[in-house]
Amino acid sequence: MQLSRRHWIRLSAAGLALPLVPRSAFASPADPIRLHSNENPYAPSLAAREAVRTALNEANLYPSRSYETLEAMIAKKEQLTPEHVVLGAGSTEVLRMAAMAYGLAGGEVLTAYPTYEGLETYANTIDAHVHRVPLTDTLQMDLPAMDQRTTQGIQLIFVCNPNNPTGTICHKDELKSFCEEVSRRCVVLVDEAYYELVDDPAYASAKSLVAEGRNVVVSRTFSKVFGLAGLRVGYALARPDIAARLRKYRTGNGINILGIRAAAASYKDAAFVEQSRQQIAASRREITEKLRTWGHHCPDSHTNFVFFHLGRRIEPFQQAMAKRGVLVGRPFPPYLDWCRLSIGTPDEMARFESEYKFVTSDPPAH
């Protein structure tokens, strides 16, 4: 059924679910399938797209005052004050702010390994000293080992939960105990980029620790379930004095007015978020079952990607799949025979399955 733009807007405003629009609707048939960057395979919600269209009328204005609107919206939903919220150009900028705030002048940072590299990469550019703690044999964060490594010199600990690239989560009780203990000695930054995609009762956000006034920062993004990766909007939740310290290192007005308006519209679009979350979860479950049927070890993922034991070096597989028009994840040392696969639309996952079977028809090279 054909719907006018006005009717779609009315349906969206009424909170009714609209069909998700796959990214292929806007792509050239010659474009490769992007299963390598953990993007939402669906276009932003209609509300977000309408907000961008309207925001073009404000493109002649600096966006700084518009930050307050989005900060207040986030604060209200999280039952915090606007002073607890720090916006950034994606959660990557939030991590950079934290690296600057606590890693300058030879500051020491502790992180799991492997994990999302955004904070570590930037910490290295400012000559901070980074300590790495390997994951457990089950690809979990080794919180007891991280606790033991938290010496007096550590100023910042980075915990990615769910973790990237493994997709695993920290149990809520273990993470709470860990944060309560080590936040007495330093700041703990918990990256919750995939927070909206988790439905496991063993998981909980660290936001409650922020509300309690502990030395805990929570970072989140609009890039994943909201589908706004290209507009670069993220935020941190932190005690007001920590938030003020982070803001000192924000690189100007990093978010443009289009991103701010789209994020605000997406934040209110509960129907789109739930639909997006459910579709990604369904495709994730299906590909996990298939990978296990094909003989691959594939831990339960709580994100929009899966991490599976390929059983051969990832680079040749990655290159072979790219030649077939499917992009898959890069190497994540030391797991060089594992593959991180982002979740696509059902059609994209079917294409992955077809090309996977073609590429892996030969035995692995030794």
Coordinates of C-alpha atoms in Angstrom, one line a residue:
M1 CA 0.0 0.0 0.0
Q2 CA 1.3 3.4 -1.0
L3 CA 1.3 6.0 1.8
S4 CA 1.9 9.7 1.4
R5 CA 4.7 11.2 3.5
R6 CA 2.0 13.0 5.6
H7 CA 0.3 9.7 6.4
W8 CA 3.6 8.2 7.4
I9 CA 4.3 11.1 9.7
R10 CA 0.9 10.7 11.4
L11 CA 1.5 7.0 11.9
S12 CA 4.9 7.7 13.4
A13 CA 3.6 10.4 15.7
A14 CA 1.0 7.9 16.9
G15 CA 3.7 5.5 17.9
L16 CA 2.7 2.9 15.4
A17 CA 5.4 0.6 14.0
L18 CA 6.4 1.4 10.4
P19 CA 8.2 -1.0 8.0
L20 CA 11.9 -0.9 8.5
V21 CA 13.7 0.4 5.5
P22 CA 16.8 -1.7 4.6
R23 CA 19.9 0.2 3.6
S24 CA 19.8 -1.7 0.2
A25 CA 16.9 0.6 -0.7
F26 CA 19.4 3.4 -1.1
A27 CA 22.4 1.5 -2.3
S28 CA 23.7 0.6 -5.7
P29 CA 23.4 -3.1 -6.7
A30 CA 27.2 -3.0 -7.2
D31 CA 27.9 -1.9 -3.6
P32 CA 29.3 -4.6 -1.3
I33 CA 27.2 -5.9 1.6
R34 CA 28.5 -4.2 4.8
L35 CA 28.8 -6.9 7.5
H36 CA 32.1 -5.5 9.0
S37 CA 31.3 -2.2 10.9
N38 CA 28.5 -3.1 13.3
E39 CA 26.1 -0.7 11.6
N40 CA 22.3 -0.9 11.8
P41 CA 21.3 -2.5 8.5
Y42 CA 18.1 -0.4 8.5
A43 CA 17.8 3.3 7.7
P44 CA 17.0 5.8 10.4
S45 CA 13.3 6.1 11.5
L46 CA 11.0 8.2 9.5
A47 CA 10.8 10.6 12.5
A48 CA 14.6 11.0 12.4
R49 CA 14.6 11.6 8.7
E50 CA 11.9 14.2 9.0
A51 CA 13.8 15.9 11.8
V52 CA 16.9 16.1 9.5
R53 CA 14.8 17.6 6.7
T54 CA 13.4 20.2 9.0
A55 CA 16.8 20.9 10.6
L56 CA 18.2 22.1 7.3
N57 CA 16.3 25.3 8.0
E58 CA 18.6 25.7 11.0
A59 CA 21.9 24.9 9.2
N60 CA 22.9 28.6 9.3
L61 CA 23.0 28.5 13.1
Y62 CA 25.7 27.2 15.4
P63 CA 24.3 24.1 17.3
S64 CA 25.6 24.8 20.8
R65 CA 22.2 25.8 22.3
S66 CA 20.5 22.8 20.8
Y67 CA 22.7 20.6 22.9
E68 CA 20.7 21.5 26.0
T69 CA 17.5 20.1 24.5
L70 CA 18.9 16.7 23.9
E71 CA 20.8 16.7 27.2
A72 CA 17.6 17.5 29.0
M73 CA 15.7 14.7 27.2
I74 CA 18.3 12.1 28.0
A75 CA 18.5 13.3 31.6
K76 CA 14.8 13.0 32.1
K77 CA 14.6 9.5 30.7
E78 CA 17.6 8.3 32.8
Q79 CA 16.3 10.1 35.9
L80 CA 19.4 12.3 36.2
T81 CA 20.0 16.0 35.8
P82 CA 21.2 17.6 32.6
E83 CA 24.5 18.3 34.4
H84 CA 25.0 14.5 34.4
V85 CA 24.9 14.3 30.6
V86 CA 27.8 15.1 28.2
L87 CA 27.2 15.0 24.4
G88 CA 29.9 14.0 22.0
A89 CA 30.3 13.3 18.3
G90 CA 29.6 9.6 18.7
S91 CA 30.6 7.7 21.8
T92 CA 34.1 7.7 20.2
E93 CA 34.5 11.3 21.1
V94 CA 33.3 10.6 24.7
L95 CA 36.1 8.0 25.0
R96 CA 38.6 10.5 23.7
M97 CA 37.4 13.1 26.2
A98 CA 38.0 10.5 28.9
A99 CA 41.4 9.6 27.6
M100 CA 42.4 13.2 27.6
A101 CA 40.9 13.9 31.0
Y102 CA 42.7 11.0 32.7
G103 CA 45.5 9.9 30.4
L104 CA 47.5 13.1 29.8
A105 CA 51.0 13.6 31.2
G106 CA 51.7 9.9 31.4
G107 CA 48.4 8.9 33.0
E108 CA 47.8 5.1 33.2
V109 CA 44.7 3.4 31.7
L110 CA 43.6 -0.2 32.2
T111 CA 41.6 -2.1 29.6
A112 CA 40.6 -5.6 28.6
Y113 CA 42.1 -7.2 25.5
P114 CA 40.7 -7.4 23.0
T115 CA 38.0 -4.9 23.3
Y116 CA 36.8 -1.8 21.5
E117 CA 40.0 0.1 20.6
G118 CA 38.7 3.7 20.6
L119 CA 39.9 4.7 24.0
E120 CA 43.2 2.8 23.8
T121 CA 44.1 4.2 20.4
Y122 CA 43.6 7.7 21.5
A123 CA 45.4 7.2 24.8
N124 CA 48.4 6.0 22.9
T125 CA 48.4 9.2 20.8
I126 CA 48.7 11.3 24.0
D127 CA 51.4 9.0 25.4
A128 CA 49.3 7.6 28.2
H129 CA 50.4 4.2 29.5
V130 CA 47.9 1.5 28.6
H131 CA 47.7 -1.8 30.6
R132 CA 45.9 -4.7 29.0
V133 CA 44.2 -7.6 30.7
P134 CA 43.4 -10.7 28.5
L135 CA 39.9 -12.1 28.3
T136 CA 39.1 -15.4 30.0
D137 CA 39.1 -18.7 28.1
T138 CA 35.3 -18.2 27.6
L139 CA 35.9 -14.7 26.1
Q140 CA 34.6 -12.9 29.2
M141 CA 36.2 -9.9 30.7
D142 CA 38.4 -11.0 33.6
L143 CA 37.1 -8.6 36.2
P144 CA 39.1 -10.2 39.1
A145 CA 42.3 -9.9 37.1
M146 CA 41.5 -6.3 36.2
D147 CA 40.9 -5.5 39.9
Q148 CA 44.2 -7.0 40.8
R149 CA 45.9 -4.9 38.1
T150 CA 44.4 -1.7 39.4
T151 CA 47.5 -0.2 41.0
Q152 CA 47.7 3.3 42.5
G153 CA 48.9 4.7 39.2
I154 CA 45.8 3.7 37.2
Q155 CA 43.5 6.6 36.7
L156 CA 40.9 5.2 34.3
I157 CA 39.6 1.7 33.7
F158 CA 37.7 0.9 30.5
V159 CA 35.0 -1.8 30.5
C160 CA 33.1 -2.4 27.2
N161 CA 29.8 -4.1 28.1
P162 CA 28.7 -5.8 25.9
N163 CA 32.2 -6.3 24.7
N164 CA 33.3 -5.7 21.1
P165 CA 34.4 -7.9 19.3
T166 CA 33.2 -10.8 21.4
G167 CA 29.6 -9.8 22.0
T168 CA 29.8 -11.2 25.6
I169 CA 28.4 -9.4 28.7
C170 CA 29.5 -9.0 32.3
H171 CA 27.1 -10.4 34.8
K172 CA 25.3 -7.4 36.5
D173 CA 26.3 -8.5 40.1
E174 CA 29.9 -9.0 39.2
L175 CA 30.2 -5.7 37.4
K176 CA 28.4 -3.9 40.2
S177 CA 30.8 -5.3 42.8
F178 CA 33.8 -4.6 40.6
C179 CA 32.8 -1.0 40.0
E180 CA 32.0 -0.4 43.6
E181 CA 35.4 -1.6 44.7
V182 CA 37.7 -0.1 42.0
S183 CA 35.9 3.2 41.7
R184 CA 37.2 4.0 45.1
R185 CA 40.7 4.1 43.5
C186 CA 40.0 5.5 40.0
V187 CA 37.3 6.2 37.4
V188 CA 35.6 3.3 35.7
L189 CA 34.2 4.0 32.2
V190 CA 31.6 1.5 31.1
D191 CA 30.9 1.6 27.4
E192 CA 27.3 0.6 26.7
A193 CA 27.2 1.2 22.9
Y194 CA 25.0 -1.9 22.5
Y195 CA 22.9 -1.4 25.6
E196 CA 19.5 -1.3 23.8
L197 CA 20.2 -4.6 22.1
V198 CA 20.6 -6.7 25.3
D199 CA 17.7 -8.7 26.6
D200 CA 19.5 -11.0 29.0
P201 CA 18.3 -10.6 32.6
A202 CA 21.9 -11.1 33.8
Y203 CA 22.8 -7.7 32.3
A204 CA 22.2 -4.3 33.8
S205 CA 23.4 -0.8 32.9
A206 CA 26.0 0.8 35.2
K207 CA 23.8 4.0 35.2
S208 CA 22.6 3.3 38.7
L209 CA 26.2 3.7 39.9
V210 CA 26.3 7.1 38.3
A211 CA 23.1 8.0 40.1
E212 CA 24.7 6.9 43.4
G213 CA 27.5 9.4 42.8
R214 CA 30.3 6.9 42.2
N215 CA 33.4 7.4 40.1
V216 CA 31.7 5.7 37.1
V217 CA 31.1 7.0 33.6
V218 CA 28.6 5.4 31.2
S219 CA 29.1 6.0 27.4
R220 CA 26.3 5.3 24.9
T221 CA 25.7 6.1 21.2
F222 CA 22.9 6.7 18.7
S223 CA 24.9 4.8 16.1
K224 CA 23.6 1.3 16.7
V225 CA 19.9 0.6 17.4
F226 CA 18.9 4.1 16.4
G227 CA 20.7 3.8 13.0
L228 CA 22.5 7.2 13.1
A229 CA 26.1 6.1 12.7
G230 CA 26.6 8.6 9.9
L231 CA 25.5 11.5 12.0
R232 CA 27.9 10.9 14.9
V233 CA 25.9 11.4 18.2
G234 CA 26.9 9.9 21.5
Y235 CA 26.8 10.8 25.1
A236 CA 28.2 10.1 28.6
L237 CA 26.4 9.8 31.9
A238 CA 28.6 10.9 34.8
R239 CA 28.5 12.6 38.2
P240 CA 28.4 16.4 37.5
D241 CA 32.0 17.1 38.5
I242 CA 33.3 14.3 36.3
A243 CA 31.0 15.4 33.5
A244 CA 32.4 19.0 33.8
R245 CA 35.9 17.6 33.6
L246 CA 35.0 15.6 30.4
R247 CA 33.4 18.7 28.8
K248 CA 36.7 20.6 29.0
Y249 CA 38.1 18.2 26.4
R250 CA 35.2 18.2 24.0
T251 CA 36.4 19.3 20.5
G252 CA 34.1 22.3 20.1
N253 CA 30.6 21.8 18.7
G254 CA 31.4 18.3 17.4
I255 CA 27.7 17.4 16.7
N256 CA 26.0 19.3 13.9
I257 CA 22.4 20.4 14.1
L258 CA 21.2 17.6 11.8
G259 CA 22.6 15.0 14.2
I260 CA 21.1 16.6 17.3
R261 CA 17.6 16.9 15.8
A262 CA 17.7 13.3 14.4
A263 CA 18.9 11.9 17.8
A264 CA 16.2 13.8 19.6
A265 CA 13.5 12.4 17.3
S266 CA 14.9 8.9 17.4
Y267 CA 15.1 9.0 21.2
K268 CA 11.3 9.4 21.3
D269 CA 10.5 6.9 18.6
A270 CA 10.0 3.8 20.8
A271 CA 8.2 1.9 18.1
F272 CA 11.2 2.1 15.7
V273 CA 13.7 1.2 18.4
E274 CA 11.7 -1.9 19.4
Q275 CA 11.2 -3.0 15.8
S276 CA 14.9 -2.5 15.0
R277 CA 15.9 -4.3 18.1
Q278 CA 13.7 -7.3 17.5
Q279 CA 14.7 -7.7 13.8
I280 CA 18.4 -7.5 14.6
A281 CA 17.9 -10.1 17.5
A282 CA 16.0 -12.4 15.2
S283 CA 18.7 -12.4 12.5
R284 CA 21.4 -12.8 15.2
R285 CA 19.7 -15.9 16.6
E286 CA 19.4 -17.4 13.2
I287 CA 23.0 -16.9 12.1
T288 CA 24.3 -18.1 15.5
E289 CA 22.3 -21.4 15.1
K290 CA 23.6 -21.8 11.5
L291 CA 27.2 -21.1 12.5
R292 CA 27.0 -23.7 15.2
T293 CA 25.4 -26.2 12.8
W294 CA 28.4 -25.6 10.5
G295 CA 30.8 -26.6 13.3
H296 CA 31.9 -23.1 14.5
H297 CA 32.2 -22.2 18.2
C298 CA 30.0 -19.0 18.5
P299 CA 29.4 -17.5 22.0
D300 CA 26.1 -16.0 22.7
S301 CA 26.2 -12.4 21.5
H302 CA 24.2 -9.5 22.9
T303 CA 24.9 -7.0 20.2
N304 CA 24.4 -6.5 16.5
F305 CA 27.2 -8.8 15.5
V306 CA 28.5 -12.3 16.3
F307 CA 32.0 -13.5 16.9
F308 CA 32.8 -17.1 15.7
H309 CA 35.8 -19.4 15.5
L310 CA 36.5 -19.6 11.8
G311 CA 39.2 -22.2 12.2
R312 CA 41.5 -20.6 9.6
R313 CA 43.3 -17.2 9.5
I314 CA 40.8 -14.4 9.0
E315 CA 42.7 -12.4 6.4
P316 CA 42.3 -14.8 3.4
F317 CA 38.7 -15.4 4.3
Q318 CA 38.1 -11.7 4.6
Q319 CA 39.7 -11.0 1.2
A320 CA 37.9 -13.9 -0.5
M321 CA 34.5 -12.7 0.9
A322 CA 35.2 -9.2 -0.2
K323 CA 35.9 -10.4 -3.8
R324 CA 32.4 -12.0 -3.6
G325 CA 30.9 -8.7 -2.5
V326 CA 30.5 -9.3 1.2
L327 CA 32.6 -7.4 3.8
V328 CA 33.3 -9.1 7.1
G329 CA 35.3 -8.1 10.2
R330 CA 39.0 -7.5 10.4
P331 CA 41.6 -9.4 12.6
F332 CA 41.3 -8.9 16.3
P333 CA 44.5 -10.1 17.9
P334 CA 45.2 -12.5 19.5
Y335 CA 42.0 -14.2 18.0
L336 CA 43.4 -14.3 14.4
D337 CA 41.3 -17.3 13.4
W338 CA 38.0 -15.8 14.5
C339 CA 35.6 -13.7 12.5
R340 CA 33.4 -10.8 13.7
L341 CA 30.3 -10.7 11.6
S342 CA 27.8 -7.8 11.8
I343 CA 24.1 -8.5 11.5
G344 CA 22.5 -7.5 8.3
T345 CA 19.0 -7.7 6.9
P346 CA 17.6 -11.2 6.2
D347 CA 18.5 -10.9 2.5
E348 CA 22.1 -9.8 3.4
M349 CA 22.5 -12.7 5.8
A350 CA 21.2 -15.1 3.2
R351 CA 23.8 -13.7 0.8
F352 CA 26.5 -14.2 3.5
E353 CA 25.5 -17.8 3.9
S354 CA 25.7 -18.4 0.1
E355 CA 29.1 -16.8 -0.3
Y356 CA 30.4 -18.4 2.9
K357 CA 29.7 -21.8 1.5
F358 CA 31.4 -20.9 -1.7
V359 CA 34.5 -19.5 -0.1
T360 CA 34.8 -22.3 2.5
S361 CA 34.3 -25.2 0.1
D362 CA 38.1 -25.7 0.0
P363 CA 39.9 -27.0 3.1
P364 CA 41.6 -24.3 5.3
A365 CA 45.2 -23.5 4.4
H366 CA 47.8 -24.7 6.9

